[in-house]
Coordinates of C-alpha atoms and ligand atoms in Angstrom, one line a residue:
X813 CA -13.4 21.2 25.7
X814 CA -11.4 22.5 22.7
X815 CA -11.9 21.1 19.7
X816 CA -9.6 21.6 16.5
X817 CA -9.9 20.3 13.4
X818 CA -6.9 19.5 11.1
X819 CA -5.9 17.6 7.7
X820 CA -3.9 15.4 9.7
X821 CA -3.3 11.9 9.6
X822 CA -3.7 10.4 13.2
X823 CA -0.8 8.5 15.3
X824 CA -0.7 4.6 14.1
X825 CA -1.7 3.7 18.1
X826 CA -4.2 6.2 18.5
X827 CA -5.8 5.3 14.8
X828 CA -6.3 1.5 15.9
X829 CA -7.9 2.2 19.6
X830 CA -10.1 4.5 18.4
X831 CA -11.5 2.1 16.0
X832 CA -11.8 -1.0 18.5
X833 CA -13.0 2.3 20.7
X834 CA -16.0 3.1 18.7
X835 CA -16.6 -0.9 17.9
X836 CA -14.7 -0.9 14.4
X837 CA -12.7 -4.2 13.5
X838 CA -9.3 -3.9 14.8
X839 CA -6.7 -3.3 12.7
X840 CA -3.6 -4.5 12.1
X841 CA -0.8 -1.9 13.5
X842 CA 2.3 -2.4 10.8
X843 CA -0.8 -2.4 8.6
X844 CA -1.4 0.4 9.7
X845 CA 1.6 2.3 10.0
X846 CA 2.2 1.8 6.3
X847 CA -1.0 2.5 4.9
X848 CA -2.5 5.9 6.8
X849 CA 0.3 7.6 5.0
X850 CA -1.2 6.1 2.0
X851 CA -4.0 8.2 2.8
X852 CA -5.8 10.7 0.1
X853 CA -7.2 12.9 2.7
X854 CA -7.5 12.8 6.5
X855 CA -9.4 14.6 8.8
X856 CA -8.7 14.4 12.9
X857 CA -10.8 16.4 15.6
X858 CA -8.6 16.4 18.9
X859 CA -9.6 17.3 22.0
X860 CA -6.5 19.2 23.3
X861 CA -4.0 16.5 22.3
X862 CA -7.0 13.6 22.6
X863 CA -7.7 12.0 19.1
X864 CA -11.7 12.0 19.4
X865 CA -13.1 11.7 16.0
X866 CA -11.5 11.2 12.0
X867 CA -12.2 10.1 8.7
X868 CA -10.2 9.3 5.5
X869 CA -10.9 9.0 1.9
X870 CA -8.0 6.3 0.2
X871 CA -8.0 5.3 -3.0
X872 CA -6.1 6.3 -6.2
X873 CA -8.5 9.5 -7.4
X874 CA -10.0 7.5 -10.2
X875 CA -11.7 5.2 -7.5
X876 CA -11.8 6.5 -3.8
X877 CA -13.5 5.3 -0.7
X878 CA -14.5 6.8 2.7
X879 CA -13.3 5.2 5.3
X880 CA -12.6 5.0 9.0
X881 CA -15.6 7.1 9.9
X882 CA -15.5 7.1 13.8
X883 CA -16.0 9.5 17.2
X884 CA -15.1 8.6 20.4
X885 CA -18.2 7.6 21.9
X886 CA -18.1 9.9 24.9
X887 CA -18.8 12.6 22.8
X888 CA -20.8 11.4 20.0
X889 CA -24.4 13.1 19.4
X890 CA -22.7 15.8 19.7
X891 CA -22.6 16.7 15.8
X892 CA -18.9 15.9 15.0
X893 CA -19.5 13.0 12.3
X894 CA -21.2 16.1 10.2
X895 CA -17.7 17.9 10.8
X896 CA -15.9 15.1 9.9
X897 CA -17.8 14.5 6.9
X898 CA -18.1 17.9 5.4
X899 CA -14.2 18.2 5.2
X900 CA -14.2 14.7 3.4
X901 CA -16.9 16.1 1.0
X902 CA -15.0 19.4 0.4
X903 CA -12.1 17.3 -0.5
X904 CA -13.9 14.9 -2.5
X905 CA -14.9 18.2 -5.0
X906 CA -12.0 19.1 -5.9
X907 CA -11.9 15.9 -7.8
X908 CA -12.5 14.8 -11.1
X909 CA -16.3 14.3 -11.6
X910 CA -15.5 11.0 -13.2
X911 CA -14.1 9.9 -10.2
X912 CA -16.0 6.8 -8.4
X913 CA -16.6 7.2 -4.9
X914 CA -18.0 4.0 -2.4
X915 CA -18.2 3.5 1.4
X916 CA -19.4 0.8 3.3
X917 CA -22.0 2.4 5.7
X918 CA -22.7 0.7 9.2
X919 CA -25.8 3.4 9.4
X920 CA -27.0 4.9 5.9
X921 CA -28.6 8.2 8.3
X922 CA -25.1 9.3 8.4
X923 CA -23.9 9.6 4.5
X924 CA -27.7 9.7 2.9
X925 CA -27.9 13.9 3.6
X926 CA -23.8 14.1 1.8
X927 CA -25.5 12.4 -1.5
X928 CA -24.6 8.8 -1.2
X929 CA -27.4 6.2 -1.9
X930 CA -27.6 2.6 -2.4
X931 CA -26.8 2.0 -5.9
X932 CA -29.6 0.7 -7.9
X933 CA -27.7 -1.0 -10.5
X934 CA -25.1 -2.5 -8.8
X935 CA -24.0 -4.9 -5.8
X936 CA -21.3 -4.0 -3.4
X937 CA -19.7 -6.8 -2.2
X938 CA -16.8 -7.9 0.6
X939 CA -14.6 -10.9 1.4
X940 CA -14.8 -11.7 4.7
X941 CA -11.0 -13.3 6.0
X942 CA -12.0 -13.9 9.4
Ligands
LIG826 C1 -21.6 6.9 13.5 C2 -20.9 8.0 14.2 C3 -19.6 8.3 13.3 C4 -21.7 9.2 14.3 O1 -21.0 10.3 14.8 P1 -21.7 11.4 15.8 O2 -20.7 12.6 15.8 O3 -22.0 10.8 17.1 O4 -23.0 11.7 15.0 P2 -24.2 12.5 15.6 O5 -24.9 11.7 16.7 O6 -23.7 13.8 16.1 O7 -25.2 12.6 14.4 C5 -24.8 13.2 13.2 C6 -26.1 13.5 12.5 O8 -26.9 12.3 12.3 C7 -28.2 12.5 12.9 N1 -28.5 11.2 13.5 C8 -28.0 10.7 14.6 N2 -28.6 9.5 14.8 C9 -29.5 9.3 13.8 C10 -30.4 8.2 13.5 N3 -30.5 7.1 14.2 N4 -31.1 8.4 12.4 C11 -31.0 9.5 11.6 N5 -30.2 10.5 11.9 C12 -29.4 10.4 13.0 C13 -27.9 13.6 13.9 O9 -29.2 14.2 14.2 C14 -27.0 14.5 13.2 O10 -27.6 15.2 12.2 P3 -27.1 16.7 11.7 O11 -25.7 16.5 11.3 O12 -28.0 17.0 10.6 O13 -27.3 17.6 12.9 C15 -20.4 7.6 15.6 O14 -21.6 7.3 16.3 C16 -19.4 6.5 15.6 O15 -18.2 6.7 15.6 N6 -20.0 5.2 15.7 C17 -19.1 4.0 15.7 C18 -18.3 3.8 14.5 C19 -19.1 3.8 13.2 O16 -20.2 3.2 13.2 N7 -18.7 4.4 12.2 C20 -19.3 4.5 10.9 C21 -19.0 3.3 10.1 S1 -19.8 3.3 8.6

């Protein structure tokens, strides 16, 4: 296995099976192919050519988000969320400390140890359109 790790954003067809891969809602693909270049900051880990893990902060630098967390699930356990993520927080300090940053977390293990809680003053909230 040879891993690299790049600022890259991922392939529109590779972005949207990885997340129906690693059990993600699917995305739309022209969606797709006009936002990821839309993108803050992406992070890709390929095996060889293989897209097996990302993430990507969006957002407009006053408010930013995480997103799109995910590893192929034939190699997860296997530490590369923690890659992933310490790229995204690397990125996320070179910006302004005013800056608000959120993510929706399917597990909180994963994003508690970077510094994100669950806010104590405040309700995040999503609209669900089926
Ligand atoms: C969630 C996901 C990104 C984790 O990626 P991963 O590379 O497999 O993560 P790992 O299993 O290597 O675990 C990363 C860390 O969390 C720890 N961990 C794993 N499972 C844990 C659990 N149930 N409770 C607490 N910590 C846990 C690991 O020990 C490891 O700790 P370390 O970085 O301090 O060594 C991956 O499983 C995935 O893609 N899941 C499907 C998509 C998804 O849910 N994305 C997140 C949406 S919010």
């Amino acid at each position: 296995m040879e891993l690299t790790v790049a600022n890259t954003l991922p392939a529109v067809d590779e972005y949207c099976d990885l997340r129906v891969a690693t059990g993600l809602s699917a995305m739309d693909r022209e969606a797709a192919l006009a936002a990821l270049p839309r993108s803050l900051h992406a992070v890709t880990i390929r095996d060889g050519e293989r897209l097996v893990a990302m993430g990507r902060v969006v957002g407009d630098g006053l408010h930013v988000q995480v997103v799109d967390i995910a590893v192929a699930p034939d190699l997860q356990g296997n530490g590369l969320s923690r890659t992933v993520m310490e790229d995204i927080m690397a990125f996320i300090d070179t910006l302004p400390r005013s800056t608000i940053v959120n993510l929706f977390a399917d597990i909180d293990w994963l994003y508690q140890k970077f510094g994100f809680v669950v806010p104590d003053h405040t309700t995040g909230m999503s609209l669900r359109r089926g």
